[in-house]
JSON list of C-alpha atoms in Angstrom, two decimals:
[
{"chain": "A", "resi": 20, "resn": "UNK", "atom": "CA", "xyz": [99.67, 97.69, 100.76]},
{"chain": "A", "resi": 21, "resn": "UNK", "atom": "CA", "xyz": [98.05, 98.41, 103.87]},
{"chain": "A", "resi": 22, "resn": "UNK", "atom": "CA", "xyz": [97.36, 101.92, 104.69]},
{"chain": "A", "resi": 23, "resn": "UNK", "atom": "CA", "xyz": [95.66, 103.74, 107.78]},
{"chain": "A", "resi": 24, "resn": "UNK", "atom": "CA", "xyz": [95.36, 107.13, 107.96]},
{"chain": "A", "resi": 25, "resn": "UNK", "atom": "CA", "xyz": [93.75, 109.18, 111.13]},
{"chain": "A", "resi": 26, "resn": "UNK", "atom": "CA", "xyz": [92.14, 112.78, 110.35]},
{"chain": "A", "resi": 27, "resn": "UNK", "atom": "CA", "xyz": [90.01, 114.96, 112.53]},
{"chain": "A", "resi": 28, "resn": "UNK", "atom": "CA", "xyz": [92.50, 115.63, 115.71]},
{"chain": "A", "resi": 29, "resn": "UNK", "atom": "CA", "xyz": [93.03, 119.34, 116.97]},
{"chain": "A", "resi": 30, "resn": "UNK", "atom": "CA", "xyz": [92.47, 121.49, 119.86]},
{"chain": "A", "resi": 31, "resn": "UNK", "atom": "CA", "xyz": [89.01, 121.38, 121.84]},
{"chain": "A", "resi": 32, "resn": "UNK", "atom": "CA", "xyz": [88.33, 123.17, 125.42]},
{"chain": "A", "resi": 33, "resn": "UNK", "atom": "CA", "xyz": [87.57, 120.49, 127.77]},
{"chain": "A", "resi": 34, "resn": "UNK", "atom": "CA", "xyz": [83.95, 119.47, 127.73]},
{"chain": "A", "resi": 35, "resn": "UNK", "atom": "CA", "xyz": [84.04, 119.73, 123.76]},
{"chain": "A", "resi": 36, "resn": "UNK", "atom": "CA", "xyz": [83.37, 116.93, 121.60]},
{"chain": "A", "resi": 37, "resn": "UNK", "atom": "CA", "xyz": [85.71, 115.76, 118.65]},
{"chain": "A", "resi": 38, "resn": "UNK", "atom": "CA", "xyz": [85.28, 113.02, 115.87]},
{"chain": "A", "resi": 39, "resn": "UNK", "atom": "CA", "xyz": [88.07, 111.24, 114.12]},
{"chain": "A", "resi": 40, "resn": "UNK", "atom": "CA", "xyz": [88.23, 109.00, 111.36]},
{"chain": "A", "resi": 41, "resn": "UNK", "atom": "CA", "xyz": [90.22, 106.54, 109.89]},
{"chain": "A", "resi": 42, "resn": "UNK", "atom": "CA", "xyz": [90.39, 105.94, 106.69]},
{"chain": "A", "resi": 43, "resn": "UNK", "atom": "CA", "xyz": [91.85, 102.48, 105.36]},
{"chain": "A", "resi": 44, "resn": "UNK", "atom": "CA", "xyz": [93.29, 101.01, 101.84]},
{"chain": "A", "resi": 45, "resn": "UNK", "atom": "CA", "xyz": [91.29, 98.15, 101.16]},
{"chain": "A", "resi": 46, "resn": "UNK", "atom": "CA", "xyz": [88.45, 96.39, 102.64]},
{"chain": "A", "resi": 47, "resn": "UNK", "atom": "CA", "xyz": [88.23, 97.21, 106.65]},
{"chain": "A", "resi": 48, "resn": "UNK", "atom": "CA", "xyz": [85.93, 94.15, 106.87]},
{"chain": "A", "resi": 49, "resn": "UNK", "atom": "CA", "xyz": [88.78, 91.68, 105.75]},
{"chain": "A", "resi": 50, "resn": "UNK", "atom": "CA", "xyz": [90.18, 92.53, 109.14]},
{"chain": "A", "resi": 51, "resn": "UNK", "atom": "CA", "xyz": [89.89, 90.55, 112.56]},
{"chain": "A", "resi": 52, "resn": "UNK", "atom": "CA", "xyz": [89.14, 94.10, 114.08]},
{"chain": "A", "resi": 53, "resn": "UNK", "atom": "CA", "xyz": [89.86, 97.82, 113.79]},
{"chain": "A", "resi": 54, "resn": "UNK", "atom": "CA", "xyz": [90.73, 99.62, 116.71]},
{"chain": "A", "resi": 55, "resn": "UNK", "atom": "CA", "xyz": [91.83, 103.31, 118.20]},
{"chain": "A", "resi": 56, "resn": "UNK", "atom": "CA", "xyz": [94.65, 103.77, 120.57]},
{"chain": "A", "resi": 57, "resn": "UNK", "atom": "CA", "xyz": [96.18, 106.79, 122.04]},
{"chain": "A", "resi": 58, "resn": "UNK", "atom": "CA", "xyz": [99.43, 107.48, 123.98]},
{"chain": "A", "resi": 59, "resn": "UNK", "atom": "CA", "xyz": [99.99, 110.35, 125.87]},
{"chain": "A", "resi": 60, "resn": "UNK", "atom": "CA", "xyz": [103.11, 112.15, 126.82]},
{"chain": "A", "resi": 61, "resn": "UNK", "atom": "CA", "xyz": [105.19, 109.99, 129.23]},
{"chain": "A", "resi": 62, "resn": "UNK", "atom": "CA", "xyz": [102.47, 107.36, 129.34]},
{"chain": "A", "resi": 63, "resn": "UNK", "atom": "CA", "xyz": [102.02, 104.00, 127.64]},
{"chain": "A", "resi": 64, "resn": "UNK", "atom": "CA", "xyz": [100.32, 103.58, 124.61]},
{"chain": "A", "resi": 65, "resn": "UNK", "atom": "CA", "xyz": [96.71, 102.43, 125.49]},
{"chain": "A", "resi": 66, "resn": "UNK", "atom": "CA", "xyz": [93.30, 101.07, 124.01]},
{"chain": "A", "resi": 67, "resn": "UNK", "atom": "CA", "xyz": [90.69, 103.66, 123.87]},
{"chain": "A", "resi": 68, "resn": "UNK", "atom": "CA", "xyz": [88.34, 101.96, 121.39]},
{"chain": "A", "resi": 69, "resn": "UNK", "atom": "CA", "xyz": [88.40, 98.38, 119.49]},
{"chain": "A", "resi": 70, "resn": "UNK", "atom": "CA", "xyz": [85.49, 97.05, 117.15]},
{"chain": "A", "resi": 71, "resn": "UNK", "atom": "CA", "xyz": [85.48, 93.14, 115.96]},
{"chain": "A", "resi": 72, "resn": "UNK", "atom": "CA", "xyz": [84.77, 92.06, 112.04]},
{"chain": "A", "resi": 73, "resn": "UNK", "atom": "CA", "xyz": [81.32, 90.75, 114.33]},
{"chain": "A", "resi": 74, "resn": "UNK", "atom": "CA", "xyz": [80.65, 93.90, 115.83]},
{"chain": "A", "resi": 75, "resn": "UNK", "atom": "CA", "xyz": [81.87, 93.59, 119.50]},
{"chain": "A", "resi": 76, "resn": "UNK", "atom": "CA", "xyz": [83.44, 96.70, 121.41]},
{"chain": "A", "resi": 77, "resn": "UNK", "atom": "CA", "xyz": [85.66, 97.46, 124.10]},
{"chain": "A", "resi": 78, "resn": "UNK", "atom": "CA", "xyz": [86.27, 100.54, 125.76]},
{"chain": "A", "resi": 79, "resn": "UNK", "atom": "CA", "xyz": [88.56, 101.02, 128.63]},
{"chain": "A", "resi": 80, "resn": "UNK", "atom": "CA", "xyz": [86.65, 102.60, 131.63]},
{"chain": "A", "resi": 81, "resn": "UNK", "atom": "CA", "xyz": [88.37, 105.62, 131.10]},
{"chain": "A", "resi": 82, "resn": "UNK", "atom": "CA", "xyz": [86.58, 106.36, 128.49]},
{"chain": "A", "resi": 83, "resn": "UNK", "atom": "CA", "xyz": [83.53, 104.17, 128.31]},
{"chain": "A", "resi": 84, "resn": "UNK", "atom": "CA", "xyz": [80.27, 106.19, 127.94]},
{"chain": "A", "resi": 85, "resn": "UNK", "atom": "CA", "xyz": [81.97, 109.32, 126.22]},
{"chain": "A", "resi": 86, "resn": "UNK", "atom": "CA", "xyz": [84.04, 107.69, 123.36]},
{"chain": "A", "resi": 87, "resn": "UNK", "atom": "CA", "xyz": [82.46, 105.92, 120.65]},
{"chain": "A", "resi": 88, "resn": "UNK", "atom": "CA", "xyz": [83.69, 103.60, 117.88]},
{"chain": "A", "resi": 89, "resn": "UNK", "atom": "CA", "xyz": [82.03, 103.03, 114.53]},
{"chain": "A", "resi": 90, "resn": "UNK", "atom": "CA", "xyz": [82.91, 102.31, 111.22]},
{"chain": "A", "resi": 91, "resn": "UNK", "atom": "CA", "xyz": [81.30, 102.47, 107.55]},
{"chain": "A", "resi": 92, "resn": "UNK", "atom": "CA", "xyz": [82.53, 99.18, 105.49]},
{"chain": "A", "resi": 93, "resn": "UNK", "atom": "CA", "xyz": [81.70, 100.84, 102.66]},
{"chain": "A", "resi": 94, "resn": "UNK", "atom": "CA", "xyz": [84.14, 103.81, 102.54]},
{"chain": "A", "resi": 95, "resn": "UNK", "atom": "CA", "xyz": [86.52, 101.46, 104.36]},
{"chain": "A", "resi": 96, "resn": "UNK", "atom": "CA", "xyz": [86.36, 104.17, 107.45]},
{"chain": "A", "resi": 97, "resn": "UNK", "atom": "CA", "xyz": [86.62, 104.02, 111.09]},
{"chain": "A", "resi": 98, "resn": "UNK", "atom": "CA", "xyz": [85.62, 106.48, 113.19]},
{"chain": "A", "resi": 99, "resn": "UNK", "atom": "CA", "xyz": [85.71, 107.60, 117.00]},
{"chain": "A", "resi": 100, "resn": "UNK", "atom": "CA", "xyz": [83.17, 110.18, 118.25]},
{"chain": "A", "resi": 101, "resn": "UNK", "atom": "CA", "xyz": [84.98, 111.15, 121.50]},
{"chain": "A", "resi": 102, "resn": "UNK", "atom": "CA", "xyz": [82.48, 113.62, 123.79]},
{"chain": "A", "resi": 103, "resn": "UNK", "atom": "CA", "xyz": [83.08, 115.25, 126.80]},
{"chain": "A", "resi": 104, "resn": "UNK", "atom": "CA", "xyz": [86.57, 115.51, 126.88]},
{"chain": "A", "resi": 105, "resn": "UNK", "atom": "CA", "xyz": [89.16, 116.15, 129.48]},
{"chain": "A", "resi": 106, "resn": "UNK", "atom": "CA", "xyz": [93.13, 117.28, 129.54]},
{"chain": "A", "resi": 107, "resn": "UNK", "atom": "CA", "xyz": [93.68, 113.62, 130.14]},
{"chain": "A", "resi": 108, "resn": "UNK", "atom": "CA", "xyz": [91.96, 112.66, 126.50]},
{"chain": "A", "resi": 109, "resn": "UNK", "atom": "CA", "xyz": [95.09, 115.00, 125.40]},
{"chain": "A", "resi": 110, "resn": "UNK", "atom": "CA", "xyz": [97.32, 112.32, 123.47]},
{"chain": "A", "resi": 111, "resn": "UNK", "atom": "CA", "xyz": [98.45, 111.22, 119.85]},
{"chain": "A", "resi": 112, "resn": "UNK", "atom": "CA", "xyz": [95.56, 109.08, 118.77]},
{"chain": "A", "resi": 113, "resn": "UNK", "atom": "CA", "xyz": [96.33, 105.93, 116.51]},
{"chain": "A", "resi": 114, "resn": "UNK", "atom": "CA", "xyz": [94.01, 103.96, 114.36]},
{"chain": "A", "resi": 115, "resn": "UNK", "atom": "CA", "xyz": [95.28, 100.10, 114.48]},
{"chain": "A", "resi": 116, "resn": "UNK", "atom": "CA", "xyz": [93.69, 97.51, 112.22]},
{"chain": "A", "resi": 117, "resn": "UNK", "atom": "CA", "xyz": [94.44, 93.55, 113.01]},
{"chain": "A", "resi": 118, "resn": "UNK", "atom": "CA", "xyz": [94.79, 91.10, 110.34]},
{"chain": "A", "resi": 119, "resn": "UNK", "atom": "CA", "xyz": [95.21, 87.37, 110.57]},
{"chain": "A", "resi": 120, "resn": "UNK", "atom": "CA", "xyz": [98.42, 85.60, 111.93]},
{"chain": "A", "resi": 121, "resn": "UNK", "atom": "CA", "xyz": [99.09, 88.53, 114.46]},
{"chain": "A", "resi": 122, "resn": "UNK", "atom": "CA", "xyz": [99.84, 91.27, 111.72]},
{"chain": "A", "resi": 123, "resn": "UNK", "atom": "CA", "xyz": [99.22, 94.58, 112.89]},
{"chain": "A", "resi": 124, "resn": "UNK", "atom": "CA", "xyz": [98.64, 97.76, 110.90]},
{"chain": "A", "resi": 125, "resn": "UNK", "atom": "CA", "xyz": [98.80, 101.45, 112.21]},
{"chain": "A", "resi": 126, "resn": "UNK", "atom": "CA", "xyz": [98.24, 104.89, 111.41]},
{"chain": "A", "resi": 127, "resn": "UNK", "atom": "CA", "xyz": [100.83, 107.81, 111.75]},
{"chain": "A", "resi": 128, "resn": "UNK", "atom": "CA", "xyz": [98.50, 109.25, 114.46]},
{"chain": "A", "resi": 129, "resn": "UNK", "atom": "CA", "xyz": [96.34, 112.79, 115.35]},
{"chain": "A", "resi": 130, "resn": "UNK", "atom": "CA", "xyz": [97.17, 114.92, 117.75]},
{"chain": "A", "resi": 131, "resn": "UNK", "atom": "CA", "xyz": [94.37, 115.58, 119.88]},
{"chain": "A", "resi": 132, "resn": "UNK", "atom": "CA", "xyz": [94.67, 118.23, 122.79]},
{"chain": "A", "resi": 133, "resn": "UNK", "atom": "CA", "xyz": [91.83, 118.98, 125.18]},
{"chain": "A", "resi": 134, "resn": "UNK", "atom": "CA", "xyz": [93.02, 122.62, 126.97]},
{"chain": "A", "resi": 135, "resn": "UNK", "atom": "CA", "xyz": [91.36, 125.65, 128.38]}
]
């Protein structure tokens, strides 16, 4: 069966840089894409990184030009290189991987807090 599982959240000051991976059961290339999403206290759960079996990314502007996506198809891993961070990056980060006929797959999530 399916299995996602995030690693690499904690605590950072705000400016700090954290990377996060996801590791997958299975072959992350039989997906449509792999993705990261995060949802913050009281706020909607939201796209913060998506990568296509072709190679295209998206980033939201919030966090275009500081977040990163890449993956390794050979240790079936995702990852997301998030820089600069702010208290707003502070949210339960998700790895989400899309399979064919609409079937979604997600992790049980990192915490990630950006404080001083």
């Amino acid at each position: 069966q399916v299995q996602l599982v995030e690693s690499g959240g904690g605590l950072v000051q705000p400016g700090g840089s954290l990377r996060l991976s996801c590791a997958a059961s299975g072959s992350i290339s039989s997906f449509n894409a792999m993705g990261w999403y995060r949802q913050a206290p009281g706020r909607q759960r939201e796209l913060v990184a998506h990568i296509t079996s072709g190679g295209s990314i998206t980033y939201p502007d919030s966090v275009k030009g500081r977040f990163t996506i890449s993956r390794d198809n050979a240790k079936n891993t995702v990852f997301l290189q998030m820089n600069s961070l702010t208290p707003d990056d502070t949210a339960v980060y998700y790895c989400n991987a899309a399979g064919g006929y609409g079937l979604m797959y997600w992790g049980k999530g990192t915490q990630v807090t950006v404080s001083s």
